[in-house]
Coordinates of C-alpha atoms in Angstrom, one line a residue:
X1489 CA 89.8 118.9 104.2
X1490 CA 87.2 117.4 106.0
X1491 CA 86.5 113.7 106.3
X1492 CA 84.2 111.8 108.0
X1493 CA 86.3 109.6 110.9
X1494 CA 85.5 107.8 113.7
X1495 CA 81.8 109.1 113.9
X1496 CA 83.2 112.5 113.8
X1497 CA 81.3 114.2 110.8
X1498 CA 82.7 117.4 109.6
X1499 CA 85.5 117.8 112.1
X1500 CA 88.6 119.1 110.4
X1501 CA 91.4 116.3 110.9
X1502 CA 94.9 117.5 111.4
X1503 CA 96.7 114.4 110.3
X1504 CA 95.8 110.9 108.3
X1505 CA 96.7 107.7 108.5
X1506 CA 95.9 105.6 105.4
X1507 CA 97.5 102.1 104.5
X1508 CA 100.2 101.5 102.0
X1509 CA 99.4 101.1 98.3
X1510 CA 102.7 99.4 97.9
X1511 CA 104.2 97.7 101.2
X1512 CA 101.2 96.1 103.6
X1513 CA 103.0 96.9 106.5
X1514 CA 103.5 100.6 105.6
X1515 CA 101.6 103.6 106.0
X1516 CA 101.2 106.8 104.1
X1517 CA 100.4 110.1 106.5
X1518 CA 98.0 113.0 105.1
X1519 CA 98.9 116.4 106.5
X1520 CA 95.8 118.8 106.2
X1521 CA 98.1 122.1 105.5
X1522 CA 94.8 124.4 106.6
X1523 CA 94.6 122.9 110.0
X1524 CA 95.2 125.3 112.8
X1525 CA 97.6 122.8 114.4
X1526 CA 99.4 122.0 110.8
X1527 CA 102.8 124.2 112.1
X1528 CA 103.2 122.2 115.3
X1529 CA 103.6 118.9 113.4
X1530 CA 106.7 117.9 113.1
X1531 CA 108.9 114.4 112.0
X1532 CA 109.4 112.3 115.0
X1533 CA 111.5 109.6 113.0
X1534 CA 112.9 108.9 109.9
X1535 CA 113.4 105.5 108.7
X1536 CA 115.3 103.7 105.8
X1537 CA 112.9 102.1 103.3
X1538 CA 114.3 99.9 100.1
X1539 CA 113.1 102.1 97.2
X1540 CA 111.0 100.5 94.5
X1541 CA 111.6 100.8 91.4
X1542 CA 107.6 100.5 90.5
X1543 CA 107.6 104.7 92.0
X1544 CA 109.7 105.8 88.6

């Protein structure tokens, strides 16, 4: 995956952060599994969300 961020062209990116589709103050994280780094990343917190029903 490579994406052009921050001026950066071409530089692989490790992790994403792109806004909700459904809730405006979420956030939806990208992993790029062929990183080098990809292993080291790990869940720093987990949070409980309402589900919506609009995801079935």
């Amino acid at each position: 995956m490579k994406l052009v961020i921050g001026g950066l062209i071409g530089q692989p990116v490790r992790l994403l952060q792109v806004p909700s589709a459904i809730s405006a103050q979420g956030s939806n994280f990208l992993l790029n599994p062929a990183h080098p780094d990809a292993a080291r990343i790990g869940v720093a917190e987990v949070i409980q969300a309402p589900f919506d029903p609009r995801l079935v």
